[in-house]
Short mmCIF file of C-alpha atoms in Angstrom, two decimals:
data_model
loop_
_atom_site.label_atom_id
_atom_site.label_comp_id
_atom_site.label_asym_id
_atom_site.label_seq_id
_atom_site.Cartn_x
_atom_site.Cartn_y
_atom_site.Cartn_z
CA MET A 1 53.87 101.92 58.89
CA GLU A 2 53.39 105.61 58.18
CA ARG A 3 50.64 107.29 60.16
CA ALA A 4 48.02 108.50 57.73
CA GLU A 5 44.96 110.53 58.64
CA GLU A 6 42.75 109.02 61.30
CA LEU A 7 39.59 108.27 59.35
CA LEU A 8 37.34 106.28 61.61
CA LYS A 9 37.57 106.24 65.35
CA LEU A 10 35.69 104.04 67.79
CA GLU A 11 36.17 104.90 71.44
CA HIS A 12 34.91 102.70 74.25
CA VAL A 13 31.84 101.65 72.27
CA LYS A 14 29.17 99.77 74.19
CA LYS A 15 26.24 98.08 72.53
CA ALA A 16 23.56 95.97 74.15
CA TYR A 17 20.39 94.30 72.92
CA ASP A 18 17.76 93.93 75.62
CA GLY A 19 20.31 94.19 78.37
CA GLN A 20 22.64 91.66 76.79
CA GLU A 21 25.98 93.25 76.04
CA VAL A 22 27.21 92.58 72.52
CA LEU A 23 30.06 95.07 72.46
CA LYS A 24 31.84 95.93 75.69
CA ASP A 25 34.22 98.84 75.62
CA PHE A 26 35.39 98.39 72.03
CA SER A 27 37.98 100.80 70.63
CA LEU A 28 39.55 100.92 67.20
CA THR A 29 41.19 103.55 65.04
CA VAL A 30 41.23 103.14 61.27
CA HIS A 31 43.69 105.22 59.27
CA ARG A 32 43.21 106.21 55.67
CA GLY A 33 44.18 103.44 53.31
CA GLU A 34 44.22 100.75 55.95
CA VAL A 35 42.60 97.37 55.46
CA ILE A 36 41.42 95.90 58.73
CA VAL A 37 39.96 92.44 58.98
CA ILE A 38 37.77 91.57 61.95
CA VAL A 39 37.57 87.90 62.79
CA GLY A 40 35.82 86.02 65.54
CA ALA A 41 33.30 83.32 66.25
CA SER A 42 29.67 83.73 65.19
CA GLY A 43 27.72 85.98 67.49
CA CYS A 44 30.76 87.74 68.89
CA GLY A 45 29.46 91.13 67.72
CA LYS A 46 31.28 91.58 64.42
CA SER A 47 28.24 92.35 62.30
CA THR A 48 26.73 94.47 65.04
CA LEU A 49 29.94 96.49 65.06
CA LEU A 50 29.60 97.34 61.35
CA ARG A 51 25.93 98.20 61.78
CA CYS A 52 26.82 100.59 64.60
CA ILE A 53 29.48 102.27 62.47
CA ASN A 54 26.82 102.94 59.86
CA GLY A 55 24.37 104.30 62.41
CA LEU A 56 21.90 101.49 61.73
CA GLU A 57 22.12 100.48 65.39
CA PRO A 58 22.21 102.92 68.28
CA ILE A 59 25.06 102.51 70.77
CA GLN A 60 24.67 102.72 74.50
CA GLY A 61 28.03 104.19 75.30
CA GLY A 62 31.25 105.51 73.84
CA ARG A 63 31.72 107.39 70.61
CA ILE A 64 32.05 106.57 66.93
CA SER A 65 33.33 109.26 64.61
CA LEU A 66 34.29 109.59 60.97
CA GLN A 67 36.76 112.38 60.20
CA GLY A 68 35.86 113.91 63.53
CA GLN A 69 32.09 113.87 62.91
CA VAL A 70 30.18 111.86 65.49
CA ILE A 71 28.01 109.13 64.00
CA ASP A 72 24.54 109.02 65.47
CA GLY A 73 21.69 107.26 63.67
CA ARG A 74 19.21 109.87 64.86
CA ALA A 75 21.26 112.95 64.04
CA LYS A 76 20.33 115.21 61.13
CA ASN A 77 23.62 114.74 59.31
CA ILE A 78 23.51 110.93 59.36
CA ALA A 79 22.56 110.68 55.68
CA ASP A 80 25.59 112.80 54.76
CA ILE A 81 27.92 110.68 56.86
CA ARG A 82 26.49 107.46 55.47
CA GLN A 83 27.41 108.58 51.97
CA LYS A 84 31.02 108.44 53.08
CA ILE A 85 30.60 104.91 54.41
CA GLY A 86 30.01 102.22 51.82
CA MET A 87 28.41 99.11 53.22
CA VAL A 88 28.10 95.72 51.60
CA PHE A 89 25.78 93.21 53.24
CA GLN A 90 25.99 89.44 53.42
CA SER A 91 22.74 88.98 51.47
CA TYR A 92 23.67 91.55 48.71
CA ASP A 93 20.36 93.36 49.14
CA LEU A 94 20.23 94.85 45.72
CA PHE A 95 16.92 96.50 44.93
CA PRO A 96 15.00 93.69 43.19
CA HIS A 97 12.70 96.02 41.22
CA LYS A 98 15.58 97.83 39.55
CA THR A 99 18.13 96.81 36.95
CA ILE A 100 21.81 96.64 37.86
CA MET A 101 22.36 100.01 36.22
CA GLN A 102 19.44 101.54 38.15
CA ASN A 103 20.65 99.92 41.36
CA THR A 104 24.06 101.49 41.01
CA THR A 105 22.92 104.94 39.88
CA LEU A 106 19.80 105.47 42.03
CA ALA A 107 21.53 106.96 45.07
CA PRO A 108 24.11 109.02 43.12
CA ILE A 109 21.28 110.62 41.12
CA LYS A 110 18.74 111.07 43.91
CA VAL A 111 21.03 111.73 46.87
CA GLN A 112 24.08 113.38 45.36
CA LYS A 113 22.09 115.00 42.52
CA ARG A 114 24.62 113.85 39.95
CA ILE A 115 23.78 114.05 36.27
CA ARG A 116 22.37 110.75 35.06
CA ALA A 117 24.71 110.44 32.07
CA ASP A 118 27.78 111.00 34.25
CA ALA A 119 26.60 108.53 36.87
CA GLU A 120 25.85 105.92 34.22
CA LYS A 121 29.26 106.40 32.65
CA GLU A 122 30.97 105.87 35.97
CA ALA A 123 28.78 102.86 36.76
CA GLU A 124 29.73 101.32 33.42
CA GLU A 125 33.41 101.77 34.19
CA LEU A 126 33.08 100.18 37.61
CA LEU A 127 30.89 97.33 36.34
CA GLN A 128 33.52 96.74 33.66
CA ARG A 129 36.21 96.63 36.34
CA VAL A 130 34.39 93.96 38.32
CA GLY A 131 33.51 92.10 35.12
CA ILE A 132 29.71 92.36 34.97
CA LEU A 133 29.18 95.17 32.48
CA ASP A 134 27.17 92.82 30.27
CA LYS A 135 24.64 92.47 33.10
CA LYS A 136 23.88 96.16 33.44
CA ASP A 137 20.36 95.93 32.04
CA ASN A 138 19.47 92.73 33.90
CA TYR A 139 17.51 92.49 37.11
CA PRO A 140 19.25 91.18 40.24
CA ARG A 141 17.34 87.87 40.10
CA GLN A 142 18.99 87.12 36.74
CA LEU A 143 22.47 87.25 38.27
CA SER A 144 24.45 84.65 40.18
CA GLY A 145 25.27 85.27 43.83
CA GLY A 146 28.81 86.34 43.05
CA GLN A 147 27.67 88.71 40.35
CA LYS A 148 25.07 90.21 42.67
CA GLN A 149 27.66 90.77 45.36
CA ARG A 150 30.00 92.48 42.90
CA ALA A 151 27.10 94.68 41.77
CA ALA A 152 26.45 95.54 45.43
CA ILE A 153 30.10 96.55 45.80
CA VAL A 154 29.81 98.79 42.75
CA ARG A 155 26.61 100.30 44.15
CA ALA A 156 28.45 101.26 47.33
CA LEU A 157 31.51 102.55 45.45
CA MET A 158 29.35 104.81 43.30
CA MET A 159 28.85 107.09 46.31
CA HIS A 160 32.64 107.69 46.48
CA PRO A 161 32.90 106.53 50.08
CA GLU A 162 35.87 107.24 52.30
CA ILE A 163 35.66 103.79 53.80
CA MET A 164 34.04 100.50 52.83
CA LEU A 165 32.49 98.07 55.29
CA PHE A 166 32.09 94.44 54.27
CA ASP A 167 29.84 92.26 56.39
CA GLU A 168 30.62 88.59 55.65
CA VAL A 169 30.06 89.29 51.99
CA THR A 170 31.04 85.80 50.85
CA ALA A 171 29.21 83.82 53.53
CA ALA A 172 26.13 83.21 51.38
CA LEU A 173 28.05 82.31 48.21
CA ASP A 174 28.93 79.04 46.55
CA PRO A 175 32.65 78.30 46.84
CA GLU A 176 33.48 79.03 43.20
CA MET A 177 31.83 82.43 43.47
CA VAL A 178 33.67 83.39 46.62
CA ARG A 179 36.86 83.82 44.67
CA GLU A 180 35.51 86.38 42.19
CA VAL A 181 34.18 88.55 45.00
CA LEU A 182 37.37 88.31 47.02
CA ASP A 183 39.42 89.20 43.94
CA THR A 184 37.28 92.31 43.53
CA MET A 185 37.98 93.24 47.15
CA LEU A 186 41.70 92.57 46.80
CA GLU A 187 41.83 94.88 43.81
CA LEU A 188 39.96 97.51 45.78
CA ALA A 189 42.45 97.20 48.62
CA ARG A 190 45.32 97.56 46.18
CA SER A 191 43.77 100.77 44.83
CA GLY A 192 44.14 102.26 48.30
CA MET A 193 40.58 102.03 49.59
CA THR A 194 40.15 102.06 53.35
CA MET A 195 38.35 98.88 54.27
CA LEU A 196 36.88 97.22 57.32
CA ILE A 197 36.14 93.60 56.58
CA VAL A 198 34.29 91.01 58.63
CA THR A 199 35.02 87.58 57.22
CA HIS A 200 35.45 83.89 57.90
CA GLU A 201 37.82 83.45 54.97
CA MET A 202 41.08 83.14 56.87
CA SER A 203 43.40 82.81 53.89
CA PHE A 204 41.80 85.89 52.37
CA ALA A 205 42.22 87.73 55.66
CA LYS A 206 45.89 86.83 55.62
CA ALA A 207 46.30 88.13 52.08
CA VAL A 208 44.38 91.38 52.35
CA ALA A 209 44.74 92.65 55.91
CA ASP A 210 47.12 95.28 57.20
CA ARG A 211 45.80 94.53 60.63
CA VAL A 212 43.69 91.75 62.08
CA VAL A 213 41.36 92.34 65.00
CA PHE A 214 40.18 89.26 66.86
CA LEU A 215 36.90 89.92 68.58
CA ASP A 216 35.49 87.62 71.20
CA ASP A 217 32.60 88.16 73.56
CA GLY A 218 32.37 91.84 72.70
CA VAL A 219 35.97 92.80 73.34
CA THR A 220 39.16 92.89 71.29
CA VAL A 221 41.15 89.91 72.44
CA GLU A 222 44.01 90.33 70.07
CA GLU A 223 45.12 92.80 67.45
CA GLY A 224 48.10 92.68 65.15
CA THR A 225 49.51 92.12 61.70
CA PRO A 226 48.25 89.02 59.90
CA GLU A 227 51.67 87.38 60.39
CA GLU A 228 51.54 87.93 64.15
CA PHE A 229 47.95 86.84 64.50
CA PHE A 230 47.92 83.80 62.26
CA GLU A 231 51.46 82.49 62.88
CA ARG A 232 52.03 83.46 66.50
CA PRO A 233 48.74 84.11 68.25
CA LYS A 234 49.42 85.33 71.76
CA THR A 235 46.23 84.42 73.55
CA GLU A 236 44.76 81.05 74.28
CA ARG A 237 41.38 82.11 72.90
CA ALA A 238 42.87 83.13 69.55
CA LYS A 239 44.76 79.84 69.34
CA ARG A 240 41.58 77.92 69.99
CA PHE A 241 39.70 79.99 67.42
CA LEU A 242 42.33 79.46 64.72
CA HIS A 243 42.48 75.79 65.55
CA THR A 244 38.81 75.34 64.60
CA PHE A 245 39.70 76.40 61.06
CA GLU A 246 42.58 73.96 60.83
CA PHE A 247 40.34 71.22 62.04
CA ASP A 248 37.85 72.13 59.34
CA SER A 249 40.49 72.00 56.65
CA VAL A 250 41.61 68.54 57.73
CA LYS A 251 38.07 67.21 57.36
CA LYS A 252 37.79 68.46 53.79
CA MET B 1 -37.94 89.23 26.77
CA ASP B 2 -39.31 92.44 25.36
CA TRP B 3 -36.61 94.47 23.58
CA ASN B 4 -38.81 97.53 23.49
CA VAL B 5 -38.95 97.51 27.25
CA ILE B 6 -35.20 97.14 27.41
CA GLN B 7 -34.69 100.10 25.10
CA GLU B 8 -37.08 102.11 27.21
CA TYR B 9 -35.25 101.22 30.42
CA LEU B 10 -31.77 101.72 29.04
CA PRO B 11 -31.41 105.46 29.86
CA LEU B 12 -32.52 104.85 33.45
CA TYR B 13 -29.89 102.14 33.89
CA LYS B 14 -27.25 104.33 32.29
CA GLU B 15 -27.99 107.06 34.78
CA ALA B 16 -27.87 104.56 37.64
CA ALA B 17 -24.57 103.13 36.40
CA VAL B 18 -23.07 106.61 36.32
CA LEU B 19 -24.12 107.11 39.93
CA THR B 20 -22.70 103.73 40.97
CA LEU B 21 -19.41 104.56 39.27
CA ARG B 22 -19.24 108.10 40.59
CA ILE B 23 -19.79 107.14 44.21
CA GLY B 24 -17.82 103.95 43.75
CA TRP B 25 -14.66 105.63 42.55
CA ILE B 26 -14.75 108.41 45.12
CA GLY B 27 -15.29 105.82 47.86
CA ILE B 28 -12.43 103.67 46.56
CA LEU B 29 -10.11 106.66 46.21
CA PHE B 30 -10.62 107.57 49.85
CA ALA B 31 -10.42 103.91 50.83
CA VAL B 32 -6.95 103.78 49.25
CA ILE B 33 -5.79 106.92 51.06
CA LEU B 34 -7.25 105.79 54.38
CA GLY B 35 -5.91 102.26 53.96
CA PHE B 36 -2.45 103.50 53.08
CA ILE B 37 -2.27 105.75 56.14
CA CYS B 38 -3.51 102.96 58.43
CA ALA B 39 -1.04 100.49 56.91
CA MET B 40 1.89 102.86 57.52
CA ILE B 41 0.74 103.43 61.11
CA GLN B 42 0.45 99.70 61.68
CA HIS B 43 3.70 98.79 60.00
CA TYR B 44 5.78 101.44 61.75
CA ARG B 45 3.98 100.83 65.06
CA VAL B 46 3.10 104.45 65.74
CA PRO B 47 2.02 104.46 69.39
CA ILE B 48 -1.64 105.21 70.23
CA LEU B 49 -2.61 105.72 66.57
CA ARG B 50 -1.75 102.09 66.04
CA GLN B 51 -4.33 100.93 68.58
CA ILE B 52 -6.92 103.29 67.15
CA THR B 53 -6.39 102.07 63.59
CA LYS B 54 -6.51 98.48 64.79
CA VAL B 55 -9.92 99.04 66.37
CA TYR B 56 -11.12 100.81 63.23
CA ILE B 57 -9.90 98.02 60.94
CA GLU B 58 -11.47 95.24 62.97
CA LEU B 59 -14.72 97.16 63.42
CA PHE B 60 -15.23 97.85 59.75
CA ARG B 61 -13.90 94.57 58.42
CA ASN B 62 -16.24 92.59 60.61
CA THR B 63 -19.53 94.41 60.07
CA PRO B 64 -21.61 94.46 56.85
CA LEU B 65 -21.59 97.58 54.71
CA LEU B 66 -25.37 97.78 55.03
CA VAL B 67 -25.11 98.13 58.80
CA GLN B 68 -22.36 100.73 58.46
CA LEU B 69 -24.47 102.72 56.02
CA PHE B 70 -27.44 102.66 58.38
CA PHE B 71 -25.28 103.99 61.19
CA ILE B 72 -23.95 106.81 59.05
CA TYR B 73 -27.22 107.63 57.34
CA PHE B 74 -29.61 107.42 60.27
CA GLY B 75 -27.18 107.83 63.16
CA LEU B 76 -25.28 110.97 62.22
CA PRO B 77 -28.39 113.20 61.85
CA LYS B 78 -29.32 112.21 65.41
CA VAL B 79 -26.11 113.77 66.69
CA GLY B 80 -26.69 116.83 64.52
CA LEU B 81 -24.63 115.83 61.51
CA PRO B 82 -27.00 115.22 58.63
CA VAL B 83 -25.31 113.75 55.56
CA SER B 84 -26.66 113.42 52.05
CA ALA B 85 -27.16 109.94 50.68
CA ASP B 86 -24.30 110.49 48.19
CA VAL B 87 -21.80 111.43 50.86
CA CYS B 88 -23.06 108.65 53.09
CA GLY B 89 -22.57 106.05 50.37
CA ALA B 90 -19.07 107.25 49.51
CA ALA B 91 -18.12 107.51 53.18
CA GLY B 92 -19.41 104.02 53.95
CA LEU B 93 -17.50 102.58 51.02
CA ALA B 94 -14.36 104.48 51.98
CA LEU B 95 -14.51 103.26 55.58
CA LEU B 96 -15.18 99.65 54.65
CA GLY B 97 -12.62 99.75 51.82
CA GLY B 98 -10.07 101.51 54.02
CA SER B 99 -10.07 98.62 56.46
CA TYR B 100 -9.50 96.10 53.66
CA MET B 101 -6.91 98.25 51.90
CA ALA B 102 -5.06 98.75 55.19
CA GLU B 103 -4.55 95.01 55.57
CA THR B 104 -3.56 94.68 51.92
CA PHE B 105 -0.93 97.43 52.05
CA ARG B 106 0.33 96.29 55.44
CA SER B 107 1.05 92.79 54.18
CA GLY B 108 2.77 94.36 51.17
CA LEU B 109 4.99 96.46 53.42
CA GLU B 110 5.74 93.45 55.59
CA ALA B 111 6.82 91.44 52.57
CA VAL B 112 9.66 93.91 51.87
CA GLU B 113 12.65 92.86 53.94
CA THR B 114 13.89 95.42 56.46
CA VAL B 115 17.39 95.12 55.04
CA GLN B 116 16.06 96.80 51.87
CA MET B 117 15.40 99.92 53.92
CA GLU B 118 18.78 99.54 55.60
CA SER B 119 20.72 99.21 52.39
CA ALA B 120 18.94 102.27 51.01
CA LEU B 121 19.78 104.22 54.17
CA SER B 122 23.37 103.01 54.08
CA LEU B 123 23.69 104.59 50.63
CA GLY B 124 22.91 107.93 52.24
CA MET B 125 19.23 108.14 51.35
CA LYS B 126 16.88 109.94 53.68
CA TRP B 127 14.04 107.89 55.14
CA PHE B 128 11.52 109.40 52.71
CA GLN B 129 13.75 108.73 49.74
CA ALA B 130 14.28 105.13 50.81
CA MET B 131 10.54 104.78 51.22
CA ARG B 132 9.73 106.35 47.88
CA TYR B 133 12.34 104.74 45.67
CA VAL B 134 12.98 101.41 47.36
CA VAL B 135 10.37 100.19 49.83
CA LEU B 136 7.05 101.46 48.45
CA PRO B 137 7.53 100.39 44.82
CA GLN B 138 8.14 96.86 46.05
CA ALA B 139 5.35 96.90 48.63
CA ILE B 140 2.83 98.23 46.11
CA SER B 141 3.74 95.64 43.47
CA ILE B 142 3.30 92.91 46.03
CA SER B 143 -0.09 94.36 47.04
CA VAL B 144 -1.50 94.60 43.53
CA PRO B 145 -3.39 91.27 43.32
CA ALA B 146 -5.08 91.80 46.68
CA PHE B 147 -5.67 95.44 45.81
CA THR B 148 -7.52 94.71 42.58
CA ALA B 149 -9.58 92.04 44.35
CA ASN B 150 -10.58 94.73 46.86
CA VAL B 151 -11.58 97.15 44.11
CA ILE B 152 -13.84 94.57 42.49
CA PHE B 153 -15.31 93.62 45.86
CA LEU B 154 -16.02 97.26 46.74
CA LEU B 155 -17.66 98.00 43.40
CA LYS B 156 -19.97 95.05 43.95
CA GLU B 157 -20.73 96.20 47.48
CA THR B 158 -22.21 99.41 46.04
CA SER B 159 -25.32 97.31 45.36
CA VAL B 160 -26.48 97.91 48.93
CA PHE B 161 -26.62 101.67 48.36
CA SER B 162 -30.27 101.28 47.41
CA ALA B 163 -31.01 100.78 51.11
CA ILE B 164 -30.27 104.45 51.77
CA SER B 165 -32.34 105.46 48.72
CA LEU B 166 -29.43 106.11 46.39
CA MET B 167 -30.66 105.51 42.87
CA ASP B 168 -27.96 103.06 41.89
CA LEU B 169 -28.35 100.05 39.59
CA MET B 170 -29.91 97.85 42.25
CA PHE B 171 -32.36 100.55 43.27
CA THR B 172 -33.37 101.16 39.66
CA ALA B 173 -33.98 97.47 39.00
CA LYS B 174 -36.03 96.99 42.15
CA ASP B 175 -37.97 100.18 41.44
CA LEU B 176 -38.81 99.18 37.88
CA ILE B 177 -39.85 95.69 38.93
CA GLY B 178 -42.11 97.16 41.58
CA LEU B 179 -43.68 99.61 39.13
CA TYR B 180 -44.11 97.54 35.98
CA TYR B 181 -43.49 93.88 36.91
CA LYS B 182 -41.07 93.47 33.98
CA THR B 183 -38.89 91.23 36.08
CA THR B 184 -36.95 89.46 33.34
CA GLU B 185 -35.95 92.60 31.48
CA SER B 186 -35.12 94.51 34.64
CA LEU B 187 -32.89 91.77 36.05
CA PHE B 188 -31.28 91.13 32.66
CA LEU B 189 -30.27 94.77 32.40
CA LEU B 190 -29.05 94.72 35.98
CA VAL B 191 -26.67 91.84 35.26
CA VAL B 192 -25.51 93.37 31.99
CA PHE B 193 -24.72 96.73 33.59
CA TYR B 194 -22.79 95.22 36.46
CA LEU B 195 -20.79 93.23 33.94
CA ILE B 196 -20.13 96.35 31.87
CA ILE B 197 -18.73 98.04 34.95
CA LEU B 198 -16.80 95.13 36.43
CA LEU B 199 -15.49 93.11 33.49
CA PRO B 200 -13.10 95.83 32.29
CA VAL B 201 -11.80 96.19 35.84
CA SER B 202 -11.25 92.43 36.13
CA ILE B 203 -9.52 92.23 32.75
CA ALA B 204 -7.29 95.22 33.53
CA ALA B 205 -6.47 93.63 36.89
CA SER B 206 -5.36 90.34 35.39
CA LEU B 207 -3.29 92.15 32.76
CA ILE B 208 -1.50 94.17 35.42
CA GLU B 209 -0.94 91.07 37.52
CA ARG B 210 0.51 89.20 34.58
CA ARG B 211 2.89 92.05 33.86
CA LEU B 212 4.01 92.13 37.46
CA ARG B 213 4.54 88.39 37.49
CA TYR B 214 6.60 88.73 34.36
CA ALA B 215 8.73 91.44 35.92
CA GLY B 216 8.73 89.22 39.01
CA PHE B 217 11.09 89.87 41.84
CA GLY B 218 13.09 87.35 43.81
CA ASN B 219 16.56 88.39 44.79
#
C-alpha cells in the first residue's frame, strides 16, 4: 500500500475513568484515505477511543494529533479541529427541534459562516446521494432509524471533515435498516474518505476495511488486513472473539 | 348589587390593576433572569455558587411571600437600607419567583440529553453556540408548561402586596369595604379584575403549550 499523508496519529494514549484504565498505551496511525475498522468486545474501550479523538474525553497520557495539531478538549483551537473530524453517534443525535435541512446546515452556517443558499444546495446534493432528499423538511422524529442515521452522516459531511468517526452507528437499528446505512458508508469509503469505524458488523468490516484493529482490555491485540484478521487470526483472544460471532450465526 | 357603586369604583380598581401588573411584570422579569442564572449554576455544578443558589432556592421556595415581604420591608430599613413599597414588592416577587423558575429551568436543562451538547460540539460549535442553538431551545420548550404555571402563580401571589401598603387590587377592595361597607360590589370587582388580568395569560399559555405539543420532539 502506498504511504499517504499521516492524518491522525495516536501515540501511547492512556485513558482512565475513576482510576480504572480503559485505554492502556494505545497507538495508531491513520493515513489519508484509509478505512480502519476497530472491533472488540463491549466495554473494551472502542467508543471511548473515538470520544478521545474528538476531544470529548480528556486523556491521561500520550498524545493524539490531527495533521500535526494536538487534540486537547480544553485547548482554544478544539472547535477548529473538531470541524475536521466528523463524528456519527450510535443514537443519531440529530437536533430534534430542527428539520433535517436545518440539522445539516446549522453548523456550516453558524460555525463556518457559509452562505445559507450554498449550504442548502450542498445539503440537498448530499441528502440526494444518501436517498433522503424528500425528507429535508421533516423533523427527525418523522424519520426511521436508518434515515436518521443517514441524515446524521450528511450533517457530519457538511463540515467537509478530513476524517469521519463512526461509533457503532448501526447498533440501534432494525436489521433491514442496517443495510442502507452501511451502503452509505461503503459509498463514502469508495469516494476516498478517511474513516475510523467501530462496529459489530463483521461482514461489513470485512468488506470495507483496509485495516482491522482488534482491541481488547484497552490494548491493541491484533492489527492487520481483513483477510489476515478474519481468516487467519494470530492470537488466541482474537480467535475466541471471532468464534462468538460464528456461534451467533449458527443459532440464527 | 348596585351598578352605580360599581361605576364609581371602577377607576380605583383600574388604577390598582395597573399597579398589580406593573410590579407583577417587573418582578416576573427579574424572577426569570434570576431563575435562569441559578438553573445554569445548578446544572453545570459551578462550585460554591451552586451551594449558595441551593440555599437560596430552598429558603425562598419554602417560606410564604408574605413573610419574605415583611423581612424586606421592615428588615432592610433596620440595617440602613430603606426600600420603597414598590421596590419591595417587585423584589419579593422576583426572589420568590426566581426560586421557582430556577427549578423549572433546571429540569428543562436536565431533560436535554448530554449527547445533544456533544454532537453540537463535535460539529465544531463553540460551547456558547451549542448552548444557544441546540441545548437552550430544547430546554426552554420543555420548560414552557411549568413556566407559564409559575407566571400565573406569581401574578396571583401579588395579592399579598396589600400587607406592605401597596395599593394593589386586594388593598383597594379591602379599603373600600372598610370605608363604605359595599362588600358585594367590592368583592365582585376584585374577582372580575383578577380574571381580566389572569385569563388572557392562561389562554395564551395553553395556546403556546398546544403549539409546542404539536411541534413535539421525540427523536
